Coordinates of C-alpha atoms in Angstrom, one line a residue:
X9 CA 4.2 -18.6 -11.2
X10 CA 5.5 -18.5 -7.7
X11 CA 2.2 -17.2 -5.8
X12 CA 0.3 -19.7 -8.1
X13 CA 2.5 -22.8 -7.2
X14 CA 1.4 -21.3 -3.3
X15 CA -2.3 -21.5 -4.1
X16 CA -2.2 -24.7 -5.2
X17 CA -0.2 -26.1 -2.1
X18 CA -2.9 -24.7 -0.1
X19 CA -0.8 -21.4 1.2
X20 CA -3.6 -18.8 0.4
X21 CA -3.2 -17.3 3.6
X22 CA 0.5 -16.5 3.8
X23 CA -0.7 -14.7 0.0
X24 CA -3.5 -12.9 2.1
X25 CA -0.6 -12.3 4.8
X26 CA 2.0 -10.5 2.5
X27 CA -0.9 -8.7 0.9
X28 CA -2.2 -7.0 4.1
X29 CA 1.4 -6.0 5.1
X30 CA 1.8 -3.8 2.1
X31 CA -1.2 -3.0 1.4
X32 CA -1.2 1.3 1.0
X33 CA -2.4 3.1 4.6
X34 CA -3.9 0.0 6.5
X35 CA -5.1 0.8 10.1
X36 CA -4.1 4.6 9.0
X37 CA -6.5 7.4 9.5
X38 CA -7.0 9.1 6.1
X39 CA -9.8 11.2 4.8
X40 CA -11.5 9.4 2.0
X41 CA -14.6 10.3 -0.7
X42 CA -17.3 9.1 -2.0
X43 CA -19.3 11.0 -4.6
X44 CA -20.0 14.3 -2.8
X45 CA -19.5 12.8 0.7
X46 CA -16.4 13.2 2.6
X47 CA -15.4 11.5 5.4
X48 CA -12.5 10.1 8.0
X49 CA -12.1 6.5 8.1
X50 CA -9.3 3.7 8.4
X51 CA -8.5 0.7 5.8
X52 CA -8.7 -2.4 7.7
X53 CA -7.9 -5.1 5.0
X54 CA -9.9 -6.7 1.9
X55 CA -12.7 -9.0 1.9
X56 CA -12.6 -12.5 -0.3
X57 CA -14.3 -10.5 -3.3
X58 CA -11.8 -8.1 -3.2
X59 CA -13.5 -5.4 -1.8
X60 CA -11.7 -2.6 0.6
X61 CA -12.8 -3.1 4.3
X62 CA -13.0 0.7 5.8
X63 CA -14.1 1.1 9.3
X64 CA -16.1 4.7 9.8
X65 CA -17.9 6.1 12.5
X66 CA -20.7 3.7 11.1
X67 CA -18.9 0.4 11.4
X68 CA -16.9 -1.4 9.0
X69 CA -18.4 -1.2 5.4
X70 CA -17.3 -2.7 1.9
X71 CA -16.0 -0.9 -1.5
X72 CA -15.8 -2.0 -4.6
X73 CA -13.3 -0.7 -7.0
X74 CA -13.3 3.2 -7.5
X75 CA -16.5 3.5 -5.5
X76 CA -14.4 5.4 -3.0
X77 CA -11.1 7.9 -3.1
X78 CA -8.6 8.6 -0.5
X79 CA -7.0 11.8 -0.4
X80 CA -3.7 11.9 1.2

């Protein structure tokens, strides 16, 4: 009810805030997969659909959920 009574003031942001600051290996190096693919990349937050924003060697691409694995 708390984070709800926040959205409704208007205080989305410190939500999205909080959220980055835990979320699991952000701006870390990890090696990640994707079907038979694997590769190195870094978690650099989450997009307003939700999707995981992971910078490769390519850029910075989107994930939905369980499209990709990290392997730590």
């Amino acid at each position: 009810e708390f984070r709800y009574d926040q959205l409704e003031k208007g205080e989305g942001d410190t939500i999205d805030k909080l959220y980055l600051e835990r979320l699991f290996k952000l701006n870390e190096q990890s090696r990640f997969s994707k079907g038979d693919t694997n590769f190195i990349a870094k978690i650099r937050g989450v997009n307003e659909i939700g999707e995981l924003l992971v910078e490769t060697n390519e850029g910075v691409r989107s994930f939905g959920f369980h499209e990709i694995k990290i392997h730590y």
